[in-house]
Coordinates of C-alpha atoms in Angstrom, one line a residue:
Chain A
X1 CA 36.8 -43.0 -55.6
X2 CA 38.3 -41.5 -58.8
X3 CA 35.7 -38.6 -58.7
X4 CA 36.7 -37.7 -55.0
X5 CA 40.6 -38.0 -56.2
X6 CA 39.8 -35.8 -58.8
X7 CA 38.2 -33.1 -57.0
X8 CA 41.0 -33.4 -54.6
X9 CA 43.5 -32.9 -57.3
X10 CA 41.6 -29.9 -58.6
X11 CA 41.8 -28.3 -55.5
X12 CA 42.7 -24.8 -56.9
X13 CA 39.8 -25.0 -59.2
X14 CA 37.3 -25.9 -56.6
X15 CA 38.7 -22.9 -54.6
X16 CA 38.0 -20.9 -57.8
X17 CA 34.4 -21.9 -57.7
X18 CA 34.1 -21.3 -54.1
X19 CA 34.9 -17.8 -54.4
X20 CA 32.3 -17.1 -56.7
X21 CA 30.1 -17.5 -53.8
X22 CA 31.2 -13.8 -52.8
X23 CA 30.4 -12.6 -55.9
X24 CA 27.0 -14.1 -56.0
X25 CA 26.6 -12.7 -52.5
X26 CA 27.3 -9.2 -53.6
X27 CA 24.7 -9.6 -56.5
X28 CA 22.0 -10.8 -54.2
X29 CA 22.9 -8.3 -51.2
X30 CA 23.2 -5.2 -53.3
X31 CA 20.0 -6.1 -55.3
X32 CA 17.9 -6.8 -52.4
X33 CA 19.1 -3.6 -50.5
X34 CA 18.3 -1.5 -53.6
X35 CA 15.1 -3.5 -54.5
X36 CA 13.8 -3.1 -51.0
X37 CA 14.3 0.9 -51.1
X38 CA 12.6 0.8 -54.6
X39 CA 10.0 -1.5 -52.9
X40 CA 9.2 1.0 -50.3
X41 CA 8.8 3.8 -52.5
X42 CA 6.8 1.8 -55.0
X43 CA 4.4 0.5 -52.3
X44 CA 3.8 4.0 -51.1
X45 CA 3.1 5.1 -54.4
X46 CA 0.5 2.4 -54.6
X47 CA -1.1 3.6 -51.3
X48 CA -0.8 7.3 -51.9
X49 CA -4.4 7.9 -53.3
X50 CA -2.8 10.1 -55.9
X51 CA -3.8 8.4 -59.2
X52 CA -0.8 9.4 -61.3
X53 CA 1.5 7.8 -58.7
X54 CA -0.7 4.8 -58.2
X55 CA -0.7 4.2 -61.9
X56 CA 2.8 4.6 -62.4
X57 CA 3.7 2.1 -59.5
X58 CA 1.3 -0.4 -60.8
X59 CA 2.1 -0.2 -64.3
X60 CA 6.0 -0.7 -63.4
X61 CA 5.1 -3.8 -61.2
X62 CA 3.0 -5.1 -64.0
X63 CA 5.8 -4.8 -66.6
X64 CA 8.6 -6.1 -64.3
X65 CA 6.5 -9.1 -63.3
X66 CA 5.1 -9.8 -66.7
X67 CA 8.4 -10.3 -68.6
X68 CA 11.3 -12.7 -67.9
X69 CA 14.2 -11.6 -65.6
X70 CA 16.5 -12.8 -68.5
X71 CA 15.0 -10.5 -71.1
X72 CA 15.2 -7.6 -68.7
X73 CA 18.9 -8.2 -67.9
X74 CA 19.7 -8.6 -71.5
X75 CA 17.9 -5.4 -72.3
X76 CA 20.0 -3.6 -69.8
X77 CA 23.3 -5.0 -70.9
X78 CA 23.0 -5.1 -74.5
X79 CA 19.9 -3.0 -75.8
X80 CA 20.1 0.2 -73.8
X81 CA 24.0 0.6 -74.0
X82 CA 23.8 0.2 -77.9
X83 CA 21.0 2.8 -77.9
X84 CA 22.9 5.3 -75.9
X85 CA 26.5 4.4 -76.6
X86 CA 27.4 3.9 -73.0
X87 CA 29.4 0.7 -71.9
X88 CA 28.1 -1.1 -69.0
X89 CA 29.8 -3.6 -67.1
X90 CA 28.3 -7.0 -66.5
X91 CA 28.4 -6.3 -62.5
X92 CA 26.4 -3.0 -63.2
X93 CA 24.0 -4.6 -65.2
X94 CA 23.3 -7.6 -63.2
X95 CA 22.7 -5.1 -60.1
X96 CA 20.4 -2.7 -62.1
X97 CA 18.3 -5.6 -63.6
X98 CA 17.9 -7.6 -60.3
X99 CA 17.0 -4.3 -58.3
X100 CA 14.6 -3.1 -60.7
X101 CA 13.1 -6.7 -61.0
X102 CA 13.1 -7.2 -57.0
X103 CA 11.7 -3.9 -56.5
X104 CA 8.4 -4.7 -58.3
X105 CA 8.0 -8.1 -56.1
X106 CA 9.1 -6.4 -53.0
X107 CA 6.8 -3.4 -53.4
X108 CA 3.9 -5.9 -53.3
X109 CA 5.0 -7.7 -50.2
X110 CA 5.5 -4.3 -48.5
X111 CA 2.0 -3.1 -49.7
X112 CA 0.2 -6.0 -48.3
X113 CA 2.3 -5.5 -45.1
X114 CA 1.0 -2.0 -44.6
X115 CA -2.4 -2.9 -45.5
X116 CA -2.4 -5.7 -42.8
X117 CA -1.6 -3.2 -39.9
X118 CA -4.5 -2.2 -37.9
X119 CA -6.4 1.0 -39.0
X120 CA -5.9 2.2 -35.3
X121 CA -2.3 2.4 -35.4
X122 CA -2.7 5.0 -38.5
X123 CA -5.4 6.9 -36.2
X124 CA -3.4 6.9 -33.3
X125 CA -0.3 8.2 -34.9
X126 CA -2.4 10.9 -36.9
X127 CA -4.2 11.8 -33.7
X128 CA -1.0 12.7 -32.0
X129 CA 0.0 15.0 -35.1
X130 CA 2.5 12.9 -36.4
X131 CA 3.5 13.9 -40.3
X132 CA 3.0 11.2 -42.8
X133 CA 6.8 10.7 -43.1
X134 CA 7.1 10.1 -39.1
X135 CA 4.0 7.7 -39.0
X136 CA 5.3 5.5 -41.9
X137 CA 8.8 5.5 -40.8
X138 CA 8.5 5.2 -37.0
X139 CA 5.2 3.6 -36.7
X140 CA 3.9 1.7 -39.7
X141 CA 6.8 0.1 -41.7
X142 CA 8.7 -1.0 -38.5
X143 CA 5.4 -3.0 -37.5
X144 CA 5.0 -4.4 -41.3
X145 CA 8.5 -5.3 -41.4
X146 CA 8.2 -7.8 -38.7
X147 CA 5.4 -9.4 -40.4
X148 CA 6.7 -9.5 -43.9
X149 CA 10.1 -10.6 -43.0
X150 CA 9.8 -14.2 -44.0
X151 CA 8.3 -13.1 -47.3
X152 CA 11.2 -10.7 -47.7
X153 CA 13.9 -13.7 -47.0
X154 CA 12.0 -15.7 -49.4
X155 CA 12.8 -12.9 -52.1
X156 CA 16.3 -12.7 -51.0
X157 CA 16.7 -16.5 -51.5
X158 CA 15.1 -16.5 -54.9
X159 CA 17.2 -13.4 -55.8
X160 CA 20.3 -15.5 -54.7
X161 CA 19.5 -18.5 -56.8
X162 CA 18.1 -16.4 -59.7
X163 CA 21.3 -14.3 -59.9
X164 CA 22.9 -17.4 -61.7
X165 CA 21.4 -16.0 -64.9
X166 CA 24.3 -13.5 -64.4
X167 CA 26.5 -15.9 -66.0
X168 CA 25.0 -15.8 -69.4
X169 CA 26.6 -12.0 -69.7
X170 CA 29.7 -13.2 -68.4
X171 CA 29.5 -12.1 -64.7
X172 CA 32.2 -14.5 -62.5
X173 CA 29.6 -15.6 -60.1
X174 CA 29.2 -19.3 -58.8
X175 CA 27.6 -20.6 -61.7
X176 CA 29.6 -19.0 -64.3
X177 CA 32.9 -20.3 -62.5
X178 CA 31.4 -23.9 -62.3
X179 CA 30.8 -23.8 -66.1
X180 CA 34.2 -22.4 -67.0
X181 CA 36.0 -25.1 -64.7
X182 CA 33.7 -27.8 -66.4
X183 CA 34.8 -26.8 -69.6
X184 CA 38.4 -26.7 -68.7
X185 CA 38.4 -29.8 -67.2
X186 CA 35.9 -31.8 -69.3
X187 CA 33.8 -32.9 -66.2
X188 CA 30.7 -31.4 -65.0
X189 CA 29.8 -33.6 -62.2
X190 CA 32.4 -31.9 -59.7
X191 CA 32.1 -28.5 -60.5
X192 CA 28.2 -28.3 -60.6
X193 CA 28.2 -30.2 -57.1
X194 CA 30.4 -27.4 -55.7
X195 CA 28.6 -24.6 -56.9
X196 CA 25.2 -26.2 -55.8
X197 CA 26.6 -26.8 -52.3
X198 CA 27.7 -23.2 -52.3
X199 CA 24.3 -22.0 -53.2
X200 CA 22.6 -24.3 -50.8
X201 CA 25.0 -23.1 -47.9
X202 CA 24.3 -19.4 -48.7
X203 CA 20.5 -20.1 -48.5
X204 CA 20.7 -22.1 -45.2
X205 CA 22.9 -19.3 -43.7
X206 CA 20.6 -16.6 -45.0
X207 CA 17.3 -18.5 -43.6
X208 CA 18.8 -19.1 -40.1
X209 CA 19.9 -15.7 -39.9
X210 CA 16.5 -14.5 -40.8
X211 CA 15.2 -17.1 -38.1
X212 CA 17.3 -15.4 -35.4
X213 CA 16.3 -11.9 -36.4
X214 CA 12.9 -12.9 -36.4
X215 CA 13.0 -14.5 -32.8
X216 CA 14.5 -11.5 -31.6
X217 CA 11.7 -9.3 -32.9
X218 CA 9.3 -11.5 -31.3
X219 CA 10.9 -11.6 -28.1
X220 CA 11.2 -7.8 -27.8
X221 CA 7.6 -7.1 -28.1
X222 CA 6.5 -10.3 -26.1
Chain B
X1 CA -12.6 26.6 -28.2
X2 CA -14.3 23.7 -30.4
X3 CA -17.1 25.2 -32.7
X4 CA -18.8 23.0 -34.9
X5 CA -21.3 24.5 -37.6
X6 CA -23.8 22.5 -39.5
X7 CA -21.7 19.2 -39.5
X8 CA -23.0 16.5 -41.9
X9 CA -21.5 13.0 -42.8
X10 CA -22.7 10.1 -44.5
X11 CA -21.1 6.7 -45.2
X12 CA -22.0 5.1 -48.4
X13 CA -25.4 6.9 -48.7
X14 CA -26.4 6.5 -45.1
X15 CA -26.7 9.7 -43.2
X16 CA -24.8 9.6 -39.8
X17 CA -24.7 13.2 -38.9
X18 CA -27.4 15.6 -39.6
X19 CA -26.5 19.4 -39.6
X20 CA -24.8 19.3 -36.4
X21 CA -23.6 22.6 -34.4
X22 CA -21.8 22.3 -31.2
X23 CA -19.8 24.8 -29.1
X24 CA -17.4 23.6 -26.2
X25 CA -15.8 26.1 -24.0
X26 CA -12.5 25.8 -22.7
X27 CA -12.1 23.6 -19.7
X28 CA -15.8 22.2 -20.3
X29 CA -16.5 18.5 -19.6
X30 CA -19.2 17.3 -21.9
X31 CA -20.5 13.7 -22.0
X32 CA -22.0 12.5 -25.3
X33 CA -24.6 9.8 -24.8
X34 CA -27.2 7.8 -27.0
X35 CA -28.2 4.6 -28.4
X36 CA -25.5 2.7 -30.7
X37 CA -25.4 4.0 -34.2
X38 CA -26.6 7.4 -33.3
X39 CA -23.4 9.1 -34.5
X40 CA -21.8 9.8 -31.3
X41 CA -18.5 8.5 -32.2
X42 CA -18.6 10.1 -35.8
X43 CA -19.3 13.4 -34.4
X44 CA -16.1 12.9 -32.0
X45 CA -13.9 12.1 -35.1
X46 CA -15.2 14.8 -37.1
X47 CA -13.6 17.1 -34.6
X48 CA -10.1 16.2 -35.1
X49 CA -10.8 15.2 -38.9
X50 CA -10.4 11.6 -38.2
X51 CA -13.4 11.7 -40.4
X52 CA -13.7 14.6 -42.7
X53 CA -17.3 16.2 -42.6
X54 CA -19.3 16.1 -45.9
X55 CA -20.4 19.7 -45.1
X56 CA -20.0 22.1 -42.2
X57 CA -17.1 23.7 -40.5
X58 CA -15.1 22.6 -37.4
X59 CA -13.1 25.2 -35.8
X60 CA -10.5 24.8 -33.2
X61 CA -9.8 27.9 -31.1
X62 CA -10.9 30.2 -34.0
X63 CA -9.0 28.2 -36.8
X64 CA -11.2 26.4 -39.4
X65 CA -9.7 23.0 -39.9
X66 CA -9.0 21.8 -43.3
X67 CA -7.1 18.8 -44.7
X68 CA -3.8 20.9 -44.7
X69 CA -3.8 22.2 -41.1
X70 CA -5.5 19.4 -39.6
X71 CA -2.0 17.5 -38.5
X72 CA -1.0 20.7 -36.9
X73 CA -4.4 21.2 -35.0
X74 CA -4.3 17.7 -33.9
X75 CA -1.4 18.5 -31.7
X76 CA -3.6 20.4 -29.5
X77 CA -6.5 17.8 -29.4
X78 CA -5.7 14.5 -28.0
X79 CA -7.7 11.4 -28.9
X80 CA -8.2 8.2 -26.7
X81 CA -9.7 5.2 -28.4
X82 CA -11.9 2.3 -27.4
X83 CA -9.2 -0.1 -28.4
X84 CA -6.3 1.9 -27.1
X85 CA -4.1 1.7 -30.1
X86 CA -0.8 1.9 -28.3
X87 CA 2.1 1.3 -30.5
X88 CA 3.0 -2.4 -30.0
X89 CA 6.6 -2.2 -30.9
X90 CA 7.5 0.6 -28.4
X91 CA 7.5 0.0 -24.7
X92 CA 5.4 2.3 -22.3
X93 CA 7.9 5.0 -22.0
X94 CA 8.6 5.2 -25.7
X95 CA 4.8 5.1 -26.3
X96 CA 4.5 8.3 -24.1
X97 CA 7.9 10.3 -25.3
X98 CA 7.7 9.5 -28.9
X99 CA 5.2 12.1 -30.1
X100 CA 6.4 14.9 -27.6
X101 CA 10.2 14.2 -28.7
X102 CA 9.4 14.0 -32.7
X103 CA 6.3 16.5 -33.0
X104 CA 7.0 19.0 -30.3
X105 CA 10.7 18.7 -30.2
X106 CA 11.2 18.4 -26.9
X107 CA 14.6 16.7 -25.8
X108 CA 14.8 13.2 -24.6
X109 CA 15.4 14.0 -20.8
X110 CA 12.5 16.4 -20.9
X111 CA 10.3 13.9 -22.3
X112 CA 11.2 11.2 -20.2
X113 CA 10.9 13.2 -17.0
X114 CA 7.2 14.3 -18.0
X115 CA 6.5 10.7 -18.8
X116 CA 7.5 9.4 -15.5
X117 CA 5.3 12.3 -14.0
X118 CA 2.3 11.0 -16.1
X119 CA 3.0 7.6 -15.4
X120 CA 3.0 8.3 -11.7
X121 CA -0.4 10.2 -12.5
X122 CA -1.9 7.2 -14.0
X123 CA -0.5 4.9 -11.3
X124 CA 1.9 3.0 -13.8
X125 CA 5.4 3.8 -13.1
X126 CA 6.6 0.4 -12.4
X127 CA 5.4 -0.3 -16.0
X128 CA 7.5 2.1 -17.8
X129 CA 9.7 -0.6 -19.7
X130 CA 6.9 -3.1 -20.3
X131 CA 5.6 -3.5 -23.7
X132 CA 1.9 -3.0 -24.3
X133 CA 1.1 -6.7 -25.0
X134 CA 2.2 -7.3 -21.2
X135 CA -0.5 -4.9 -19.8
X136 CA -4.1 -5.3 -18.9
X137 CA -6.8 -3.4 -20.9
X138 CA -7.3 -1.0 -18.0
X139 CA -3.6 -0.5 -17.8
X140 CA -3.3 0.1 -21.6
X141 CA -6.0 2.6 -21.5
X142 CA -4.2 4.4 -18.8
X143 CA -0.9 4.5 -20.8
X144 CA -3.1 5.5 -23.8
X145 CA -4.4 8.5 -21.6
X146 CA -0.8 9.3 -20.4
X147 CA 0.5 9.3 -24.3
X148 CA -2.2 11.8 -25.0
X149 CA -1.6 13.9 -22.2
X150 CA 2.1 13.9 -22.7
X151 CA 1.3 16.5 -26.0
X152 CA -0.3 18.8 -23.1
X153 CA -3.4 19.1 -25.3
X154 CA -6.2 21.7 -24.8
X155 CA -9.0 19.2 -25.5
X156 CA -9.0 15.4 -25.3
X157 CA -11.7 13.4 -27.2
X158 CA -12.6 10.0 -25.6
X159 CA -14.1 7.6 -27.7
X160 CA -15.8 5.1 -25.6
X161 CA -12.7 4.7 -23.5
X162 CA -14.0 1.9 -21.3
X163 CA -16.1 -0.1 -23.6
X164 CA -13.6 -2.6 -24.5
X165 CA -12.7 -3.4 -21.0
X166 CA -13.5 -6.1 -18.4
X167 CA -15.8 -4.7 -15.8
X168 CA -13.2 -4.6 -12.9
X169 CA -10.8 -2.4 -14.9
X170 CA -13.5 0.0 -15.8
X171 CA -13.1 2.0 -12.5
X172 CA -9.3 2.5 -12.7
X173 CA -9.8 4.1 -16.1
X174 CA -12.7 6.3 -15.0
X175 CA -10.8 7.5 -11.9
X176 CA -8.0 8.7 -14.2
X177 CA -10.3 10.6 -16.3
X178 CA -12.1 12.0 -13.3
X179 CA -9.1 13.6 -12.3
X180 CA -8.6 15.3 -15.6
X181 CA -12.1 16.9 -15.5
X182 CA -12.1 20.7 -14.5
X183 CA -8.3 21.2 -14.7
X184 CA -8.5 23.5 -17.6
X185 CA -8.7 20.7 -20.3
X186 CA -11.7 20.4 -22.5
X187 CA -13.0 16.9 -22.4
X188 CA -15.4 15.4 -24.8
X189 CA -16.4 11.7 -23.6
X190 CA -18.4 9.4 -25.5
X191 CA -19.7 6.8 -22.9
X192 CA -22.1 4.4 -21.8
X193 CA -21.4 5.0 -18.2
X194 CA -24.4 6.9 -17.3
X195 CA -23.4 7.3 -13.7
X196 CA -20.0 8.6 -14.6
X197 CA -21.5 11.0 -17.2
X198 CA -23.9 12.3 -14.4
X199 CA -21.4 12.7 -11.9
X200 CA -18.5 14.3 -13.9
X201 CA -20.0 16.4 -16.8
X202 CA -20.9 19.8 -17.0
X203 CA -23.2 19.2 -20.0
X204 CA -24.9 16.1 -21.3
X205 CA -25.5 15.8 -25.3
X206 CA -28.1 13.2 -26.0
X207 CA -27.9 11.9 -29.5
X208 CA -30.2 10.1 -31.8
X209 CA -30.1 9.0 -35.5
X210 CA -27.5 11.4 -36.3
X211 CA -29.0 14.6 -34.3
X212 CA -28.2 16.0 -31.0
X213 CA -31.7 15.9 -29.2
X214 CA -30.8 17.3 -25.9
X215 CA -28.2 19.5 -24.7
X216 CA -28.6 20.1 -21.0
X217 CA -27.0 20.0 -17.5
X218 CA -26.6 16.4 -15.9
X219 CA -29.4 17.3 -13.4
X220 CA -31.7 18.5 -15.7
X221 CA -31.2 15.7 -18.3
X222 CA -31.3 12.8 -15.8
X223 CA -34.2 14.0 -13.7
X224 CA -36.5 15.6 -16.5
X225 CA -35.4 14.7 -20.0
X226 CA -37.5 16.7 -22.4
X227 CA -37.7 14.2 -25.6
X228 CA -39.7 10.9 -25.5
X229 CA -36.5 9.4 -27.1
X230 CA -34.2 10.5 -24.2
X231 CA -37.0 9.3 -21.8
X232 CA -37.2 6.0 -23.3
X233 CA -33.6 5.5 -23.4
X234 CA -32.9 6.5 -19.9
X235 CA -35.8 4.0 -18.5
X236 CA -33.7 1.2 -20.5
X237 CA -30.3 2.2 -19.1
X238 CA -30.9 3.5 -15.7

């Protein structure tokens, strides 16, 4: 009862935390988008049969999957600016680290999605004289995307949650705001519950949007 | 029009085609028959570089095919597959108009007008807005033929076009192919439909173990095959 009372009392700080959802969403949205573009390029490199590109993409994926995200973020925010003398904001560093990291994971998802497409689709496209770009853009990738949509949403959900580590370099996301309020009001319970509910709601909204899109795609070709 | 010179192809050490040479004149209808594994499909797929031959040259209208110009020359050579390979995320109309608009640069109206003519030709006008998975096998193959025809090809390669169909659908597909013969398009048809080959083809190629063993008119081939291998084959299938 007292807790509920406290939460009600600190209405403005609850609202402060909730606004962090928008910041978190920006991180996750921008990083998924950029990571997706990077993932497409890397996956095409991996399937290109051009040795240098294949090795480049594989080495990239290996490194970004083989080191902690927190290390990558710190590297971009602290190490690189110190080296080249360029000040980078927490937001830029966050987007850069999350995009580069998710690009590695998404490239593997897309690669598997492309390889799962029937060889006949490639042959039909080639036999009609389509260029590589046309074949990939209009025939192969749209079909793969439909299959890998659940895996992509999963990746975005991960990103949404993982983005909480942006709080370590001072980005004012959900997690950071909850910690600030907690420190200010000497209570962890309320702020963390609010932040938790926000994360969970975002994930639920994201998953149900994906479900809708998936159903729409399925009925379109049924 | 199509000229193959000393084509060889092997897969993981196994020789599939041995020094094959072949000339197909513009407008000719050629049926390729023979036992499974004799190299019929591989021969066909070498003509448009779906398989790149290990040795020998393929020339289309005087131009020798290589990896760089293959995509350009494929615009003139259609291919119809055993398993159709329609684009499942496009409806029937878009399956037919996609390549003409994107590859040949036709505008949408022209392409759709032509697509409806072709759908009429294959008897599927009412399916224009259906998606491939709502069609029967025979209907899919007829759409696939319309998709190929939309590119106005000089030649069409048919790779066992009726082998994946239920028996009652074979006829409708053969009827469509029959109407294409002797219209100026060169047809190369790999088939197991002996009667169809006999009735339609100008030439029969009989293949066995990677070689063209006989190259004759249907009359000659079916009444007096020269080789023992062809005689035995015909005894079994006729």
